[in-house]
Short mmCIF file of N, CA and C in Angstrom, two decimals:
data_model
loop_
_atom_site.label_atom_id
_atom_site.label_comp_id
_atom_site.label_asym_id
_atom_site.label_seq_id
_atom_site.Cartn_x
_atom_site.Cartn_y
_atom_site.Cartn_z
N LEU S 1 -12.49 22.31 6.25
CA LEU S 1 -11.64 22.43 5.08
C LEU S 1 -12.32 21.90 3.82
N GLY S 2 -13.60 21.59 3.92
CA GLY S 2 -14.33 21.07 2.77
C GLY S 2 -14.32 22.00 1.58
N ASP S 3 -14.54 23.30 1.80
CA ASP S 3 -14.54 24.25 0.69
C ASP S 3 -13.18 24.34 0.01
N VAL S 4 -12.12 24.10 0.77
CA VAL S 4 -10.77 24.12 0.19
C VAL S 4 -10.68 23.07 -0.91
N TYR S 5 -11.21 21.88 -0.64
CA TYR S 5 -11.15 20.82 -1.64
C TYR S 5 -12.07 21.10 -2.82
N LYS S 6 -13.26 21.64 -2.58
CA LYS S 6 -14.21 21.94 -3.65
C LYS S 6 -13.62 22.94 -4.63
N ARG S 7 -12.85 23.87 -4.15
CA ARG S 7 -12.30 24.92 -5.00
C ARG S 7 -10.90 24.57 -5.52
N GLN S 8 -10.47 23.33 -5.30
CA GLN S 8 -9.18 22.83 -5.75
C GLN S 8 -8.02 23.70 -5.26
N ILE S 9 -8.12 24.12 -4.02
CA ILE S 9 -7.05 24.89 -3.39
C ILE S 9 -6.17 23.90 -2.62
N ASP S 10 -4.90 23.95 -2.84
CA ASP S 10 -3.96 23.08 -2.15
C ASP S 10 -3.72 23.62 -0.74
N LYS S 11 -3.40 22.75 0.19
CA LYS S 11 -3.17 23.19 1.57
C LYS S 11 -2.01 24.18 1.67
N SER S 12 -1.14 24.22 0.68
CA SER S 12 -0.05 25.19 0.70
C SER S 12 -0.57 26.61 0.47
N HIS S 13 -1.82 26.77 0.00
CA HIS S 13 -2.42 28.08 -0.20
C HIS S 13 -3.01 28.66 1.08
N ILE S 14 -3.14 27.85 2.11
CA ILE S 14 -3.76 28.30 3.36
C ILE S 14 -2.77 29.20 4.09
N THR S 15 -3.23 30.43 4.39
CA THR S 15 -2.33 31.40 5.01
C THR S 15 -2.67 31.69 6.47
N LYS S 16 -3.94 31.49 6.88
CA LYS S 16 -4.35 31.83 8.25
C LYS S 16 -5.47 30.91 8.69
N LEU S 17 -5.38 30.42 9.91
CA LEU S 17 -6.43 29.62 10.52
C LEU S 17 -6.84 30.25 11.84
N THR S 18 -8.13 30.25 12.11
CA THR S 18 -8.62 30.56 13.44
C THR S 18 -9.30 29.30 13.92
N VAL S 19 -8.83 28.77 15.03
CA VAL S 19 -9.32 27.49 15.55
C VAL S 19 -10.10 27.77 16.83
N TYR S 20 -11.35 27.32 16.85
CA TYR S 20 -12.19 27.47 18.02
C TYR S 20 -12.32 26.10 18.68
N VAL S 21 -11.99 26.01 19.97
CA VAL S 21 -12.08 24.75 20.70
C VAL S 21 -12.93 24.96 21.95
N THR S 22 -13.65 23.91 22.33
CA THR S 22 -14.50 24.02 23.52
C THR S 22 -13.73 23.69 24.80
N ASP S 23 -12.54 23.12 24.64
CA ASP S 23 -11.72 22.77 25.81
C ASP S 23 -10.25 22.94 25.44
N LEU S 24 -9.64 23.99 25.94
CA LEU S 24 -8.25 24.29 25.59
C LEU S 24 -7.27 23.21 26.04
N SER S 25 -7.70 22.34 26.95
CA SER S 25 -6.82 21.25 27.37
C SER S 25 -6.61 20.24 26.23
N ASN S 26 -7.44 20.32 25.19
CA ASN S 26 -7.27 19.44 24.01
C ASN S 26 -6.34 20.06 22.97
N PHE S 27 -5.67 21.15 23.30
CA PHE S 27 -4.82 21.85 22.34
C PHE S 27 -3.76 20.92 21.75
N LYS S 28 -3.15 20.07 22.56
CA LYS S 28 -2.10 19.18 22.04
C LYS S 28 -2.65 18.25 20.96
N ILE S 29 -3.87 17.77 21.14
CA ILE S 29 -4.48 16.87 20.16
C ILE S 29 -4.74 17.62 18.85
N VAL S 30 -5.30 18.81 18.96
CA VAL S 30 -5.57 19.64 17.79
C VAL S 30 -4.26 20.00 17.09
N ASN S 31 -3.27 20.40 17.84
CA ASN S 31 -1.97 20.77 17.28
C ASN S 31 -1.35 19.60 16.53
N SER S 32 -1.44 18.41 17.10
CA SER S 32 -0.90 17.21 16.45
C SER S 32 -1.60 16.95 15.12
N ALA S 33 -2.91 17.13 15.08
CA ALA S 33 -3.66 16.94 13.83
C ALA S 33 -3.20 17.93 12.77
N PHE S 34 -2.99 19.18 13.17
CA PHE S 34 -2.51 20.19 12.21
C PHE S 34 -1.09 19.88 11.75
N GLU S 35 -0.23 19.43 12.64
CA GLU S 35 1.14 19.07 12.24
C GLU S 35 1.11 17.95 11.20
N ASN S 36 0.24 16.97 11.39
CA ASN S 36 0.13 15.87 10.42
C ASN S 36 -0.43 16.37 9.09
N TYR S 37 -1.47 17.20 9.15
CA TYR S 37 -2.11 17.68 7.93
C TYR S 37 -1.17 18.57 7.12
N PHE S 38 -0.43 19.45 7.79
CA PHE S 38 0.42 20.41 7.09
C PHE S 38 1.87 19.92 6.92
N ALA S 39 2.13 18.66 7.15
CA ALA S 39 3.48 18.12 6.96
C ALA S 39 3.94 18.39 5.52
N GLY S 40 5.13 18.93 5.38
CA GLY S 40 5.70 19.17 4.07
C GLY S 40 5.41 20.54 3.48
N VAL S 41 4.57 21.35 4.14
CA VAL S 41 4.32 22.72 3.66
C VAL S 41 4.51 23.67 4.84
N ASP S 42 4.67 24.95 4.52
CA ASP S 42 4.80 25.95 5.59
C ASP S 42 3.52 25.97 6.42
N PHE S 43 3.70 25.95 7.73
CA PHE S 43 2.57 25.99 8.65
C PHE S 43 1.95 27.38 8.61
N PRO S 44 0.63 27.50 8.40
CA PRO S 44 0.02 28.82 8.31
C PRO S 44 -0.05 29.51 9.68
N ALA S 45 -0.23 30.81 9.66
CA ALA S 45 -0.48 31.55 10.90
C ALA S 45 -1.75 30.98 11.52
N ARG S 46 -1.80 31.00 12.86
CA ARG S 46 -2.96 30.40 13.52
C ARG S 46 -3.24 31.09 14.84
N SER S 47 -4.54 31.26 15.09
CA SER S 47 -5.00 31.72 16.39
C SER S 47 -5.91 30.63 16.93
N THR S 48 -5.83 30.38 18.22
CA THR S 48 -6.70 29.40 18.86
C THR S 48 -7.49 30.10 19.95
N VAL S 49 -8.81 29.87 19.95
CA VAL S 49 -9.71 30.53 20.88
C VAL S 49 -10.57 29.48 21.57
N GLU S 50 -10.63 29.55 22.89
CA GLU S 50 -11.53 28.66 23.63
C GLU S 50 -12.90 29.31 23.70
N VAL S 51 -13.93 28.52 23.35
CA VAL S 51 -15.31 29.01 23.36
C VAL S 51 -16.17 28.11 24.25
N SER S 52 -17.30 28.64 24.69
CA SER S 52 -18.15 27.86 25.59
C SER S 52 -18.95 26.78 24.87
N GLY S 53 -19.15 26.93 23.58
CA GLY S 53 -19.88 25.93 22.81
C GLY S 53 -19.79 26.20 21.33
N LEU S 54 -20.02 25.14 20.55
CA LEU S 54 -20.01 25.25 19.09
C LEU S 54 -21.28 24.61 18.54
N PRO S 55 -21.70 24.98 17.33
CA PRO S 55 -22.91 24.40 16.76
C PRO S 55 -22.84 22.88 16.65
N LEU S 56 -23.98 22.26 16.83
CA LEU S 56 -24.14 20.81 16.69
C LEU S 56 -23.25 20.02 17.64
N GLY S 57 -22.82 20.64 18.73
CA GLY S 57 -22.01 19.94 19.72
C GLY S 57 -20.58 19.67 19.29
N ALA S 58 -20.12 20.35 18.25
CA ALA S 58 -18.74 20.15 17.77
C ALA S 58 -17.75 20.54 18.86
N LEU S 59 -16.59 19.90 18.85
CA LEU S 59 -15.53 20.21 19.80
C LEU S 59 -14.53 21.20 19.21
N VAL S 60 -14.43 21.22 17.88
CA VAL S 60 -13.47 22.08 17.19
C VAL S 60 -14.13 22.67 15.94
N GLU S 61 -13.87 23.93 15.68
CA GLU S 61 -14.29 24.57 14.44
C GLU S 61 -13.10 25.35 13.91
N VAL S 62 -12.89 25.31 12.59
CA VAL S 62 -11.74 25.97 11.98
C VAL S 62 -12.21 26.95 10.91
N ASP S 63 -11.76 28.19 11.02
CA ASP S 63 -11.99 29.21 10.02
C ASP S 63 -10.69 29.32 9.22
N CYS S 64 -10.77 29.22 7.92
CA CYS S 64 -9.58 29.13 7.08
C CYS S 64 -9.56 30.25 6.04
N ILE S 65 -8.41 30.89 5.90
CA ILE S 65 -8.19 31.87 4.84
C ILE S 65 -7.11 31.31 3.93
N ALA S 66 -7.44 31.23 2.63
CA ALA S 66 -6.48 30.73 1.64
C ALA S 66 -6.28 31.79 0.57
N PHE S 67 -5.13 31.77 -0.07
CA PHE S 67 -4.77 32.78 -1.06
C PHE S 67 -4.33 32.09 -2.33
N LEU S 68 -4.90 32.50 -3.44
CA LEU S 68 -4.47 32.04 -4.75
C LEU S 68 -3.83 33.21 -5.47
N SER S 69 -2.64 33.00 -6.00
CA SER S 69 -1.98 34.11 -6.72
C SER S 69 -2.36 34.11 -8.17
#
C-alpha cells in the first residue's frame, strides 16, 4: 500500500484487492489485519489466492486498485 500513500489516495478510494498468501491457513490473520485497516470505510472487493511462493520470502502480497473521481 506504499504507492497509495505516495499518491495521497485515501483508503476509502481502494475498490479491489487481490491478496496472495503462501499459506491459506493464515487467512484469519490476514482478514483481521484488513478489518483493522479498513475500519470505518466500506470494505473493498477482495480475492485471495494461495501461491507456492512470493518474492523475497514474503508471506503475503497485495495488489491494490484504487479509484479517484
